[in-house]
Tab-separated table of C-alpha atoms in Angstrom:
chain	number	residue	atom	x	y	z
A	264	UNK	CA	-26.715	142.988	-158.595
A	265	UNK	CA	-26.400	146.586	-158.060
A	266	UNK	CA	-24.481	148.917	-160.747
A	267	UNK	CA	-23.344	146.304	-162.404
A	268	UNK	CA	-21.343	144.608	-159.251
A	269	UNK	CA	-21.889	141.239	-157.360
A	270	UNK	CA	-23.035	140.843	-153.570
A	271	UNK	CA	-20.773	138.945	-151.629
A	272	UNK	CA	-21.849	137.614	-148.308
A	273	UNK	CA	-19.022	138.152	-145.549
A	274	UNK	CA	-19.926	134.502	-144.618
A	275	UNK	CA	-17.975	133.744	-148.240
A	276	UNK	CA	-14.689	135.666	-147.101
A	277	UNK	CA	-11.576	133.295	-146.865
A	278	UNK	CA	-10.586	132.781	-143.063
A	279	UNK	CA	-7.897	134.994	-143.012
A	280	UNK	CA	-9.590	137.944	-144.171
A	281	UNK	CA	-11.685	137.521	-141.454
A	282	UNK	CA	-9.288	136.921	-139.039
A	283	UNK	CA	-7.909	140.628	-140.009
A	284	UNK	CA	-10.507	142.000	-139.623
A	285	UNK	CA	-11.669	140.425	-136.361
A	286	UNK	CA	-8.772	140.834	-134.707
A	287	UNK	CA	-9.253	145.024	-134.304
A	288	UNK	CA	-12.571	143.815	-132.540
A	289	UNK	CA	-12.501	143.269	-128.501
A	290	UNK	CA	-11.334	140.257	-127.483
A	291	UNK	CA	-14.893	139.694	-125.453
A	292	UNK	CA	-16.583	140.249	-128.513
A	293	UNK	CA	-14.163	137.589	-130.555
A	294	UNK	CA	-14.624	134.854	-128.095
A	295	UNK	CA	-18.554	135.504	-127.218
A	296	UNK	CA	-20.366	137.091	-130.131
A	297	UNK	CA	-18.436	136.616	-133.369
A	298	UNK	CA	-18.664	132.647	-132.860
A	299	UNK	CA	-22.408	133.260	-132.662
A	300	UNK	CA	-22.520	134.726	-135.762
A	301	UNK	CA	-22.343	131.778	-138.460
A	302	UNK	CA	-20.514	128.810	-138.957
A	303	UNK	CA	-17.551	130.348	-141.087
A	304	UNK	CA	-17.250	133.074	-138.382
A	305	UNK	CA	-17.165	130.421	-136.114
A	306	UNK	CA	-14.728	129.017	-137.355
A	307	UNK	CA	-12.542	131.962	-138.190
A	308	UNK	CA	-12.273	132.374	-134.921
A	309	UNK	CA	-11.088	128.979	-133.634
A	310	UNK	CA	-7.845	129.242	-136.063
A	311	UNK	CA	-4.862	131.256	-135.838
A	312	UNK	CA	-6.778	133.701	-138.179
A	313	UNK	CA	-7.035	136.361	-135.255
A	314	UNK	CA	-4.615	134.942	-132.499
A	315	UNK	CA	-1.693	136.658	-134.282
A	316	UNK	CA	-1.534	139.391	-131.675
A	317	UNK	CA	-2.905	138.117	-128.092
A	318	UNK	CA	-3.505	141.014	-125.615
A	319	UNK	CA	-5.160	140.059	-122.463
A	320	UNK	CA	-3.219	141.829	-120.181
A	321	UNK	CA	-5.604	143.889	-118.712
A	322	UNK	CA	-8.458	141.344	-118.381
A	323	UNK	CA	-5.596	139.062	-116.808
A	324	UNK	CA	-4.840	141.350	-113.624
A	325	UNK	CA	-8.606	140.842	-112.353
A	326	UNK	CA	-9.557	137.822	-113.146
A	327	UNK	CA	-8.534	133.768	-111.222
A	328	UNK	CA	-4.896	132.369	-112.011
A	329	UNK	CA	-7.240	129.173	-112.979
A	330	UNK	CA	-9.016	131.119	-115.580
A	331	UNK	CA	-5.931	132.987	-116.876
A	332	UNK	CA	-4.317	129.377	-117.216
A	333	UNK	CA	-6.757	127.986	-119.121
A	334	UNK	CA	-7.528	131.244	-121.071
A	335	UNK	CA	-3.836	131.928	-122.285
A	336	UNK	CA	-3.457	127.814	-123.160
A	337	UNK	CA	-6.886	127.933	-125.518
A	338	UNK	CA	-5.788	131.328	-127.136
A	339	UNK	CA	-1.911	130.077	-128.134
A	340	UNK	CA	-3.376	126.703	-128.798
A	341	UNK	CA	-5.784	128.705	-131.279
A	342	UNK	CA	-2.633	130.216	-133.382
A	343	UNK	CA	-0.932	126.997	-133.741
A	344	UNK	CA	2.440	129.182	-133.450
A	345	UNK	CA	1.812	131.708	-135.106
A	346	UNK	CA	1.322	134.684	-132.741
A	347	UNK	CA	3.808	137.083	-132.785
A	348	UNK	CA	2.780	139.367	-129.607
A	349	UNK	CA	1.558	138.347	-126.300
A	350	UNK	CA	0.586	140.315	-123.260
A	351	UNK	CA	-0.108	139.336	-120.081
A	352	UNK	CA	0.566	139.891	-116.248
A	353	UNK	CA	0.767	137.502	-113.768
A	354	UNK	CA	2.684	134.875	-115.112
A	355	UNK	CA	3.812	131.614	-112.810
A	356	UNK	CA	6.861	129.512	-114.180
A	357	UNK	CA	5.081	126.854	-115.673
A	358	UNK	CA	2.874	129.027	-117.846
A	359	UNK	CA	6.227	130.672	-119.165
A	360	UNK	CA	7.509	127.167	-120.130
A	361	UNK	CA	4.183	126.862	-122.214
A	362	UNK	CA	4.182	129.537	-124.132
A	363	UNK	CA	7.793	128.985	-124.911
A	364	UNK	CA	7.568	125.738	-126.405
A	365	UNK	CA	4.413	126.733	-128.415
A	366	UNK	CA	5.321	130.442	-129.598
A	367	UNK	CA	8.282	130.042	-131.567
A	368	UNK	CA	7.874	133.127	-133.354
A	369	UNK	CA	6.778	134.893	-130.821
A	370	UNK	CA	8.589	138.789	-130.980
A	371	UNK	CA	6.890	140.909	-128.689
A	372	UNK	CA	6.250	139.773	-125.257
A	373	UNK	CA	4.824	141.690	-122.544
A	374	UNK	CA	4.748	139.959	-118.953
A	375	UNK	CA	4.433	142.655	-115.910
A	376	UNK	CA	3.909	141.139	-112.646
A	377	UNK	CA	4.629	137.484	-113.587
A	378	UNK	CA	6.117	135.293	-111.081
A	379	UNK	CA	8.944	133.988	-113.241
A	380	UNK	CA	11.988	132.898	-111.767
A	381	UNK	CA	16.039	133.351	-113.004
A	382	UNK	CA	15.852	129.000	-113.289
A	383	UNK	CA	13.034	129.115	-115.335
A	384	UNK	CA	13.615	131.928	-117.589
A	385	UNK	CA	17.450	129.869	-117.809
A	386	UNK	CA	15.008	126.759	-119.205
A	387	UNK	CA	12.921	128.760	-121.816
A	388	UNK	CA	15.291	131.658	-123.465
A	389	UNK	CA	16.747	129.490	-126.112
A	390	UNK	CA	12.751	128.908	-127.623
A	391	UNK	CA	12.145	132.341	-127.490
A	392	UNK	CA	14.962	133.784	-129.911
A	393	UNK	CA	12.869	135.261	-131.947
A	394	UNK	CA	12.167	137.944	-129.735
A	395	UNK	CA	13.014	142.260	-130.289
A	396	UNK	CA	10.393	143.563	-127.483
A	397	UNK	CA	10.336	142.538	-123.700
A	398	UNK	CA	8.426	143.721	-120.826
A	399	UNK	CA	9.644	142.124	-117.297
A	400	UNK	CA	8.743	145.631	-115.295
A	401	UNK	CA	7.735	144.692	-112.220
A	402	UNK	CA	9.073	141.082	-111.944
A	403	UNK	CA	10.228	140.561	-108.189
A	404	UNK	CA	11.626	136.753	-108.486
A	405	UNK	CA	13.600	137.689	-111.544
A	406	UNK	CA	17.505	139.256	-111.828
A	407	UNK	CA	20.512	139.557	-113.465
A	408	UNK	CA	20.952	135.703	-114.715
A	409	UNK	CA	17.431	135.875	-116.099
A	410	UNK	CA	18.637	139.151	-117.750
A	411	UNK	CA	21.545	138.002	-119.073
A	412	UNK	CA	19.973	134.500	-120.112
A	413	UNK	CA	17.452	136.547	-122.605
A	414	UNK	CA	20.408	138.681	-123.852
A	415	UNK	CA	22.535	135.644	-124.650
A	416	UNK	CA	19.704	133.690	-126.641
A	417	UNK	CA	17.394	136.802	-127.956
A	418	UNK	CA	19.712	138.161	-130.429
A	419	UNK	CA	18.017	140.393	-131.804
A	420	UNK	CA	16.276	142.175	-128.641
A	421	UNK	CA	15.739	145.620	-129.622
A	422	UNK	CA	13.622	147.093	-126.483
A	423	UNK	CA	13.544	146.030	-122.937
A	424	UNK	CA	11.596	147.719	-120.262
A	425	UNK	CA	12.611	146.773	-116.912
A	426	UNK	CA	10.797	149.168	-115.285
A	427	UNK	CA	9.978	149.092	-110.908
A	428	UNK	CA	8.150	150.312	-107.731
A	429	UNK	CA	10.084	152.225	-105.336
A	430	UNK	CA	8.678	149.392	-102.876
A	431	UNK	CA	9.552	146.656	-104.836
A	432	UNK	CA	13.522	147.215	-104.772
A	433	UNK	CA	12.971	148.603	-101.780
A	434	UNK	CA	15.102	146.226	-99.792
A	435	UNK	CA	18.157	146.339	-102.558
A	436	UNK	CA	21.126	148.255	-102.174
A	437	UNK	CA	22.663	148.171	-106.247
A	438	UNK	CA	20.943	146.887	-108.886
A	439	UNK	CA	24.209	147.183	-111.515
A	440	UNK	CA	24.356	143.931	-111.889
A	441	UNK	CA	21.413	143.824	-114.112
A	442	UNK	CA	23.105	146.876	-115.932
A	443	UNK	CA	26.045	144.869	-116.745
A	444	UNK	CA	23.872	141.981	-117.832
A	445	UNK	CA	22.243	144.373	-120.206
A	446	UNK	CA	25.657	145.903	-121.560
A	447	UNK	CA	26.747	142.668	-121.697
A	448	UNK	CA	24.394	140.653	-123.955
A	449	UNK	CA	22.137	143.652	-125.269
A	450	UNK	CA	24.194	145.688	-127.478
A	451	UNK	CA	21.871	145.797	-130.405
A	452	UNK	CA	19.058	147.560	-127.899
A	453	UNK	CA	17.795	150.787	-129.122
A	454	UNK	CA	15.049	151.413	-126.324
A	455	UNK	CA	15.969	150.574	-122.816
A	456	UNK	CA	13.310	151.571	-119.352
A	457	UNK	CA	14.811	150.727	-116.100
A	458	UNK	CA	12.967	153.578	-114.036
A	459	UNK	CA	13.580	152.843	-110.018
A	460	UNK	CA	16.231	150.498	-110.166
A	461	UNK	CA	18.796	150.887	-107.599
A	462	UNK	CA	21.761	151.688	-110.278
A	463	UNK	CA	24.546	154.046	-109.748
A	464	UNK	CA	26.338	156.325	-112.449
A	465	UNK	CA	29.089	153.048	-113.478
A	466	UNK	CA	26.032	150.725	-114.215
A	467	UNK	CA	24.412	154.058	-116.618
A	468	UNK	CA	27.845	154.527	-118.135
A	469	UNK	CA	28.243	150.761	-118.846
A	470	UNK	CA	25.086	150.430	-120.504
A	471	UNK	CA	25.642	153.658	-122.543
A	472	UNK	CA	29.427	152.399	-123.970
A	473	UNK	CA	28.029	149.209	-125.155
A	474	UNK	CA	25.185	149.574	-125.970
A	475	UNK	CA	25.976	151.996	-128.900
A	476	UNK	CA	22.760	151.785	-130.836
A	477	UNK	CA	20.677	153.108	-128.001
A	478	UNK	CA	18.531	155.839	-128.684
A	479	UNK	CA	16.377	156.090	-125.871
A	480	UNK	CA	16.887	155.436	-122.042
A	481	UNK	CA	14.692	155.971	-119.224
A	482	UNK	CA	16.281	156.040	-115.856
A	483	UNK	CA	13.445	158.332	-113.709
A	484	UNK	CA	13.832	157.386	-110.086
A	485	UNK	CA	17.252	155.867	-110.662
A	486	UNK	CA	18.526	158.547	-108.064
A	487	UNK	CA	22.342	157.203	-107.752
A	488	UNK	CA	22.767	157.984	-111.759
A	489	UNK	CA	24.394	161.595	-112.386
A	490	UNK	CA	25.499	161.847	-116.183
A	491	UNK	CA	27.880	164.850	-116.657
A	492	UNK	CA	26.659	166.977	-119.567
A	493	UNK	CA	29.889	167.265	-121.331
A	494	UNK	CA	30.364	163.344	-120.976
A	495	UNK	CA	26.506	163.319	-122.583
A	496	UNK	CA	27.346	165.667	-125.236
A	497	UNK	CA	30.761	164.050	-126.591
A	498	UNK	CA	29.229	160.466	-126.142
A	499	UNK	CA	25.032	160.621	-126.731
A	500	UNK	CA	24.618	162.732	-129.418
A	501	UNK	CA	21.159	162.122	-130.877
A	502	UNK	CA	20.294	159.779	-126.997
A	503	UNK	CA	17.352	160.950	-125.394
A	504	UNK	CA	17.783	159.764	-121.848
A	505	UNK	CA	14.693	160.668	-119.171
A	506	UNK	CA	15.311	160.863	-115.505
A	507	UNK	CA	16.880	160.597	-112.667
A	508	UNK	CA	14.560	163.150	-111.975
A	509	UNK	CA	10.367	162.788	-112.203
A	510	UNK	CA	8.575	165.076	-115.076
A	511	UNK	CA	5.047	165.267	-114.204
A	512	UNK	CA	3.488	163.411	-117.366
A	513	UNK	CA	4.706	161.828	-119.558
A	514	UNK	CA	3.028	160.954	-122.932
A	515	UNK	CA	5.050	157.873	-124.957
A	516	UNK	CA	4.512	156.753	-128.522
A	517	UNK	CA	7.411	154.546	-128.546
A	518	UNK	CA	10.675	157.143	-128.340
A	519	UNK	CA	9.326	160.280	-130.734
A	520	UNK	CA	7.041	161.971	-128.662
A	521	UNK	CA	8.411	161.851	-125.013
A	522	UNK	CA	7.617	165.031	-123.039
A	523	UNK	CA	10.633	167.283	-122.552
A	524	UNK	CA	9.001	169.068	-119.410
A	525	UNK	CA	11.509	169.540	-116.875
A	526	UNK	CA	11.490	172.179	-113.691
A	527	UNK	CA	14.879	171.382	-112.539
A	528	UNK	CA	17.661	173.971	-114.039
A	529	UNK	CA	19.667	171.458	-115.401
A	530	UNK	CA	16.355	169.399	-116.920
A	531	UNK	CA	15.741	165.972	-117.001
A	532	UNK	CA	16.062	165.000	-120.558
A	533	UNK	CA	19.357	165.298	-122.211
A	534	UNK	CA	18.886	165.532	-125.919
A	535	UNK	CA	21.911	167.100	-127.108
A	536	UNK	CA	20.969	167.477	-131.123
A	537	UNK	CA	18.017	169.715	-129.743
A	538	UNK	CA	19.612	171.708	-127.325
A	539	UNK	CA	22.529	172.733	-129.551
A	540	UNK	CA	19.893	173.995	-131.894
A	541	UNK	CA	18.333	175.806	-129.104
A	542	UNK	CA	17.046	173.686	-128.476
A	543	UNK	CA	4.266	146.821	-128.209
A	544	UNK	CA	-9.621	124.945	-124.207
A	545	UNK	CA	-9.840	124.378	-127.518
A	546	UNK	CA	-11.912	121.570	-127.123
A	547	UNK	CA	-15.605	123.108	-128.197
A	548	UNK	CA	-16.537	123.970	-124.381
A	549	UNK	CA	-17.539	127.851	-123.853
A	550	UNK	CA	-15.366	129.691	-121.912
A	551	UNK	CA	-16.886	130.719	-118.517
A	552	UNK	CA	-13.984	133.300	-117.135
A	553	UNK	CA	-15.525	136.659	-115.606
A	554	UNK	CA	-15.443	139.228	-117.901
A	555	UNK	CA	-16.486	141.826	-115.293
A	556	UNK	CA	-14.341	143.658	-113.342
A	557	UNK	CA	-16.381	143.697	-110.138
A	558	UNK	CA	-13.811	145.616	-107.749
A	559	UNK	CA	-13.730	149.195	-106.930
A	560	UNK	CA	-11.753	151.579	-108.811
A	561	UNK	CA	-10.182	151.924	-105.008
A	562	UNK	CA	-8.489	148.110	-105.893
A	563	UNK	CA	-7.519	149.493	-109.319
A	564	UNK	CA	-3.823	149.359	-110.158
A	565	UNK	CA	-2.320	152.340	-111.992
A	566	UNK	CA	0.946	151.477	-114.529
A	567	UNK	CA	3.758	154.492	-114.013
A	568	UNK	CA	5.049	154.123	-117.973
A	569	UNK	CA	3.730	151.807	-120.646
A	570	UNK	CA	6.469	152.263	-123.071
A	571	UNK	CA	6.068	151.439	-126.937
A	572	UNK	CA	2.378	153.189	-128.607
A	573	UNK	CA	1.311	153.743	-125.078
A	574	UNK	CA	-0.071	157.083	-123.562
A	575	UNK	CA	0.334	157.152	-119.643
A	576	UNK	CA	0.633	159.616	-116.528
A	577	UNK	CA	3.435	159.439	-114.409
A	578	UNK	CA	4.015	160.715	-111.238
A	579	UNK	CA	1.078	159.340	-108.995
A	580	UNK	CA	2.489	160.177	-105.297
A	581	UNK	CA	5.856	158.440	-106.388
A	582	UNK	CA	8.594	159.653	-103.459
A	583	UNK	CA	10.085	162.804	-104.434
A	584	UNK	CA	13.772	163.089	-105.164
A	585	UNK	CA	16.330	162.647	-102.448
């Protein structure tokens, strides 16, 4: 007793509480220390307490597809259904199919540099309906039926980022048919990325008159998109839009605090309220995955744009415009 008020041990707090507060800890620390701790810790951890929000992107671009496979099944096995945002990179077809039948309300999902194909993602949309955030930057095997698949069963999609390398759609002469797949099945979207895709000025223009809730489109590197500023001031009032042309950083916390630096005369953001005012194994056995990331920074990869609550540079030797 101490003025009067009881002691509580943190051993005594329900499993949920815990969970809460666990899951602002390091995901190392949740799996390897905090199971150490006691047995109501322990077993905190093993429910869906903290598995709410799974992030293991990073860790998942270093480490064994084995280990990712078996890492990603214990953590969704963990919260029984109940997670609500996953990242992760390097997804293969059959992993997608998992998470789909076991993340029902899954509404944010981030999946960069997964190998998921148009048949697959065809398969799985329908058990992911729940969704409002989706992240398929950088997704070779995937295109406009995989596109229009999520739009048709994801009602409620909200923010897409469908962001490329120059290399990557290197070998593509129009990408507009994923811009009509988008205007097509995605006209509740308020936050769209599609830097370096191969679209011209039509697929921009479709987008923009149906999907009329946008308020925030990235199309840097896009260099076929030119968006007449009287067209942009009748029809975007209140649309940021960012490209075709590179700024040299760009800091995002989801669509508020996008740089405005431009050094082109006519600028590359169009914002027309400012300028008229002058302007995201169960089974007891210890997880042995490598923690470590034991490459140089030389085999590092560096993201161009993170989108939402993200800070990231831009422009990192990216081609200059045409």
């Amino acid at each position: 007793m101490e003025g009067g008020g009881e002691f509580r041990c943190w051993e005594e707090l329900i499993p949920d509480a815990l969970g809460l507060i666990f899951s602002h800890l390091p995901l190392q620390e949740i799996l390897t220390v905090i199971p150490r701790v006691c047995k109501s810790w322990a077993i905190a951890v093993s429910g869906p307490y903290c598995w709410q929000e799974i992030d293991i992107e990073e860790w998942s671009l270093s480490c064994e597809q084995e280990n990712l496979d078996r890492m990603l099944q214990m953590l969704i096995t963990r919260s029984s259904g109940s997670v609500r945002k996953l990242c992760i990179s390097g997804l293969q077809d059959d992993r997608i199919s998992f998470i789909a039948d076991h993340s029902r309300s899954l509404q944010t999902l981030r999946m960069p540099r997964s190998e998921i194909s148009d048949s697959i993602v065809e398969q799985v949309a329908g058990k992911l309906s729940n969704l409002t955030f989706l992240d398929i930057s950088h997704c070779g095997k995937i295109g406009p039926r995989a596109i229009e698949a999520f739009g048709k069963h994801c009602k409620s999609l909200v923010g897409l980022k469908r962001t490329m390398h120059p290399l990557e759609v290197a070998h593509k002469l129009c990408q507009d048919d994923e811009a009509h797949a988008i205007a097509a099945t995605m006209p509740k979207l308020k936050h769209l990325e599609l830097s370096y895709l191969h679209l011209t000025t039509g697929g921009a223009l479709e987008i923009l008159s149906n999907c009329h809730e946008l308020e925030f489109l990235d199309v840097r590197g896009c260099w076929d998109v030119k968006l007449g500023d009287e067209f942009l001031k009748e029809k975007c009032a209140g649309l940021k839009i960012l490209g075709p042309l590179i700024v040299d950083c760009c800091q995002m916390n989801y669509w508020d605090d996008c740089s405005e630096y431009s050094d082109s005369t006519d600028g590359s953001w169009y914002y027309w309220d400012e300028l008229q005012h002058g302007v995201e194994d169960d089974d007891g056995e210890s997880f042995d995955g490598s923690w470590v990331d034991e490459r140089g920074l030389d085999e590092l990869e560096v993201r161009f744009y993170e989108g939402f609550n993200d800070t990231v540079a831009a422009g990192f030797d990216w081609p200059p415009s045409p």
